[in-house]
Amino acid sequence: MEQRILGRTGRPVSVVGLGTWQLGADWGEVEDKDAVAVLHAAVEAGVTFFDTADVYGDGRSEATIGGFLKDNPDLDVFVGTKMGRRVDQTPENYTLSNFRQWIDRSRTNLGVDSLDLVQLHCPPTAVYSSDEVYDALDTLVADGVIRNYGVSVERTDEALAAIARGTTASVQIILNAFRLKPLDEVLPAAKAAGVGIIARVPLASGLLSGKYTKDTAFAEDDHRNYNRNGAAFDVGETFSGVDYETGLQAAREFAELVPEGITTAQAALAWIIAQDGVSTVIPGARTPEQARSNAAAAGFVDQADDMSDAVAAIYDRHFRATVHPKW
């Protein structure tokens, strides 16, 4: 699989990584053996980047990855985790003391002395511009408990604020065929600054898998059931912030664009990889078959790039006017 440098980490990572939110059982229950099987399938297909967070399953996702890497010590996998969602979301909680506690917990979960990459996990907007926050992160790098730091964002202005800092290694942002705003400013700014871009929610919470209908039912503990209106966390994390029926119509139109021999999900992932400035895209997978299929999307970039004008037209019809005001 193609490898790209992940911004200021200097580390090459696979263009298709693995998002592991679902391995924490926040999208419905996942057996431990099934989670490990997904990790095996991903690395066998060429994936070298795992993305996780300390709140995914209250640490379960991190611990699963840590156990997997301990059992496979020869694997060269770069792990990015996230921190900050374990406390009330006020800027005052983003302190060096709290960072140390969160990082120590993640190091234990992952079984490492130093974390490859720590990302602030969609904190309050003011945090992205706080000198004290960046000073604290620099201290942790100097102490050797983290090697690199980045941010995960909800808004483009937050991404731009982080990119402007000379030490931010990467920015994780929602980018998919139904969420195009990052293409305007964020990706060009990141490329110019040498900051990596990690594209998250690439399938719009599964809409772009091509498998959902109006009759699809989601488990009670699946955020696609309980967060459709943003009751639990930012509404943009679920179906790109539009109502489910609108998302389904857009997904049907997207599926009509997909060339023969490619699945809808593969086309959606390949389209993201084709965008200039993207380092890696991090789809989740609940089964080994999904992990392998996602990884195979790296081979279809040229075909998907040809869909760009039609993708923009779908966005204009269904998303540009209805996109959440925060964006």
Short mmCIF file of N, CA and C in Angstrom, two decimals, residues 208-267:
data_model
loop_
_atom_site.label_atom_id
_atom_site.label_comp_id
_atom_site.label_asym_id
_atom_site.label_seq_id
_atom_site.Cartn_x
_atom_site.Cartn_y
_atom_site.Cartn_z
N LEU A 208 -22.00 6.16 3.31
CA LEU A 208 -21.26 5.94 2.06
C LEU A 208 -20.81 4.49 1.91
N SER A 209 -21.26 3.62 2.79
CA SER A 209 -21.01 2.19 2.58
C SER A 209 -21.93 1.63 1.51
N GLY A 210 -23.05 2.34 1.24
CA GLY A 210 -24.00 1.87 0.25
C GLY A 210 -24.90 0.76 0.75
N LYS A 211 -24.90 0.51 2.04
CA LYS A 211 -25.63 -0.64 2.58
C LYS A 211 -26.89 -0.27 3.36
N TYR A 212 -27.12 1.01 3.61
CA TYR A 212 -28.21 1.40 4.49
C TYR A 212 -29.47 1.75 3.71
N THR A 213 -30.62 1.49 4.32
CA THR A 213 -31.91 1.86 3.77
C THR A 213 -32.73 2.52 4.88
N LYS A 214 -33.93 2.98 4.53
CA LYS A 214 -34.79 3.60 5.54
C LYS A 214 -35.21 2.61 6.61
N ASP A 215 -35.07 1.32 6.32
CA ASP A 215 -35.46 0.29 7.29
C ASP A 215 -34.30 -0.20 8.15
N THR A 216 -33.10 0.31 7.90
CA THR A 216 -31.94 -0.12 8.68
C THR A 216 -32.12 0.30 10.15
N ALA A 217 -31.90 -0.65 11.04
CA ALA A 217 -32.02 -0.38 12.48
C ALA A 217 -30.64 -0.44 13.12
N PHE A 218 -30.36 0.50 14.01
CA PHE A 218 -29.09 0.55 14.72
C PHE A 218 -29.32 0.20 16.18
N ALA A 219 -28.33 -0.43 16.78
CA ALA A 219 -28.45 -0.85 18.17
C ALA A 219 -28.68 0.35 19.08
N GLU A 220 -29.29 0.11 20.21
CA GLU A 220 -29.60 1.18 21.15
C GLU A 220 -28.34 1.91 21.60
N ASP A 221 -27.21 1.17 21.72
CA ASP A 221 -25.96 1.78 22.17
C ASP A 221 -25.08 2.24 21.02
N ASP A 222 -25.62 2.34 19.82
CA ASP A 222 -24.92 2.82 18.63
C ASP A 222 -25.21 4.32 18.48
N HIS A 223 -24.15 5.14 18.32
CA HIS A 223 -24.37 6.59 18.25
C HIS A 223 -25.22 6.99 17.06
N ARG A 224 -25.30 6.13 16.05
CA ARG A 224 -26.16 6.43 14.91
C ARG A 224 -27.64 6.33 15.27
N ASN A 225 -27.90 5.81 16.44
CA ASN A 225 -29.25 5.78 16.97
C ASN A 225 -29.47 6.95 17.94
N TYR A 226 -28.55 7.10 18.91
CA TYR A 226 -28.83 8.05 20.00
C TYR A 226 -28.29 9.45 19.78
N ASN A 227 -27.47 9.67 18.72
CA ASN A 227 -26.88 11.00 18.56
C ASN A 227 -27.30 11.69 17.26
N ARG A 228 -28.40 11.30 16.68
CA ARG A 228 -28.78 11.90 15.39
C ARG A 228 -29.01 13.40 15.47
N ASN A 229 -29.40 13.88 16.64
CA ASN A 229 -29.63 15.31 16.81
C ASN A 229 -28.56 15.97 17.67
N GLY A 230 -27.44 15.26 17.88
CA GLY A 230 -26.36 15.83 18.66
C GLY A 230 -26.59 15.82 20.16
N ALA A 231 -27.38 14.87 20.65
CA ALA A 231 -27.70 14.83 22.08
C ALA A 231 -26.49 14.44 22.92
N ALA A 232 -25.58 13.64 22.37
CA ALA A 232 -24.45 13.13 23.16
C ALA A 232 -23.14 13.84 22.84
N PHE A 233 -22.91 14.19 21.58
CA PHE A 233 -21.71 14.91 21.18
C PHE A 233 -22.01 15.59 19.86
N ASP A 234 -21.04 16.22 19.25
CA ASP A 234 -21.27 17.06 18.09
C ASP A 234 -22.06 16.31 17.01
N VAL A 235 -23.12 16.95 16.52
CA VAL A 235 -24.01 16.31 15.56
C VAL A 235 -23.30 15.94 14.26
N GLY A 236 -22.23 16.65 13.94
CA GLY A 236 -21.51 16.36 12.70
C GLY A 236 -20.83 15.01 12.69
N GLU A 237 -20.66 14.40 13.87
CA GLU A 237 -20.05 13.08 13.94
C GLU A 237 -20.99 11.99 13.42
N THR A 238 -22.27 12.30 13.32
CA THR A 238 -23.27 11.30 12.95
C THR A 238 -23.97 11.73 11.66
N PHE A 239 -23.76 10.96 10.60
CA PHE A 239 -24.38 11.20 9.29
C PHE A 239 -24.08 12.60 8.75
N SER A 240 -22.86 13.10 9.02
CA SER A 240 -22.41 14.40 8.52
C SER A 240 -23.36 15.53 8.88
N GLY A 241 -24.15 15.36 9.93
CA GLY A 241 -24.95 16.45 10.45
C GLY A 241 -26.28 16.70 9.77
N VAL A 242 -26.66 15.85 8.80
CA VAL A 242 -27.97 16.01 8.17
C VAL A 242 -28.89 14.89 8.65
N ASP A 243 -30.20 15.06 8.39
CA ASP A 243 -31.13 14.01 8.80
C ASP A 243 -30.88 12.75 7.97
N TYR A 244 -31.25 11.63 8.53
CA TYR A 244 -30.94 10.33 7.94
C TYR A 244 -31.52 10.18 6.54
N GLU A 245 -32.73 10.66 6.33
CA GLU A 245 -33.38 10.50 5.03
C GLU A 245 -32.64 11.29 3.94
N THR A 246 -32.20 12.50 4.28
CA THR A 246 -31.41 13.28 3.32
C THR A 246 -30.10 12.57 3.01
N GLY A 247 -29.48 12.03 4.05
CA GLY A 247 -28.24 11.30 3.84
C GLY A 247 -28.43 10.10 2.94
N LEU A 248 -29.53 9.37 3.11
CA LEU A 248 -29.80 8.21 2.27
C LEU A 248 -29.96 8.60 0.80
N GLN A 249 -30.66 9.71 0.53
CA GLN A 249 -30.83 10.15 -0.85
C GLN A 249 -29.49 10.51 -1.47
N ALA A 250 -28.66 11.22 -0.73
CA ALA A 250 -27.33 11.58 -1.24
C ALA A 250 -26.49 10.32 -1.48
N ALA A 251 -26.62 9.34 -0.60
CA ALA A 251 -25.85 8.10 -0.74
C ALA A 251 -26.28 7.34 -2.00
N ARG A 252 -27.58 7.36 -2.30
CA ARG A 252 -28.05 6.70 -3.52
C ARG A 252 -27.46 7.37 -4.75
N GLU A 253 -27.40 8.69 -4.73
CA GLU A 253 -26.83 9.41 -5.86
C GLU A 253 -25.34 9.15 -6.00
N PHE A 254 -24.64 9.07 -4.86
CA PHE A 254 -23.22 8.76 -4.90
C PHE A 254 -22.99 7.37 -5.49
N ALA A 255 -23.81 6.40 -5.09
CA ALA A 255 -23.63 5.02 -5.55
C ALA A 255 -23.76 4.92 -7.07
N GLU A 256 -24.56 5.80 -7.65
CA GLU A 256 -24.73 5.77 -9.11
C GLU A 256 -23.46 6.19 -9.85
N LEU A 257 -22.55 6.86 -9.16
CA LEU A 257 -21.31 7.34 -9.77
C LEU A 257 -20.21 6.27 -9.79
N VAL A 258 -20.36 5.24 -8.97
CA VAL A 258 -19.27 4.31 -8.70
C VAL A 258 -18.99 3.42 -9.91
N PRO A 259 -17.74 3.37 -10.37
CA PRO A 259 -17.40 2.52 -11.51
C PRO A 259 -17.57 1.03 -11.18
N GLU A 260 -17.69 0.23 -12.20
CA GLU A 260 -17.79 -1.21 -12.01
C GLU A 260 -16.50 -1.74 -11.38
N GLY A 261 -16.67 -2.77 -10.56
CA GLY A 261 -15.51 -3.41 -9.95
C GLY A 261 -15.06 -2.78 -8.66
N ILE A 262 -15.76 -1.73 -8.20
CA ILE A 262 -15.42 -1.04 -6.96
C ILE A 262 -16.68 -0.98 -6.10
N THR A 263 -16.55 -1.20 -4.82
CA THR A 263 -17.71 -1.02 -3.94
C THR A 263 -17.91 0.47 -3.67
N THR A 264 -19.10 0.81 -3.21
CA THR A 264 -19.38 2.20 -2.89
C THR A 264 -18.43 2.72 -1.81
N ALA A 265 -18.19 1.90 -0.79
CA ALA A 265 -17.29 2.32 0.29
C ALA A 265 -15.87 2.52 -0.24
N GLN A 266 -15.40 1.64 -1.09
CA GLN A 266 -14.06 1.79 -1.64
C GLN A 266 -13.94 3.07 -2.47
N ALA A 267 -14.97 3.38 -3.24
CA ALA A 267 -14.94 4.61 -4.03
C ALA A 267 -14.90 5.83 -3.12
#
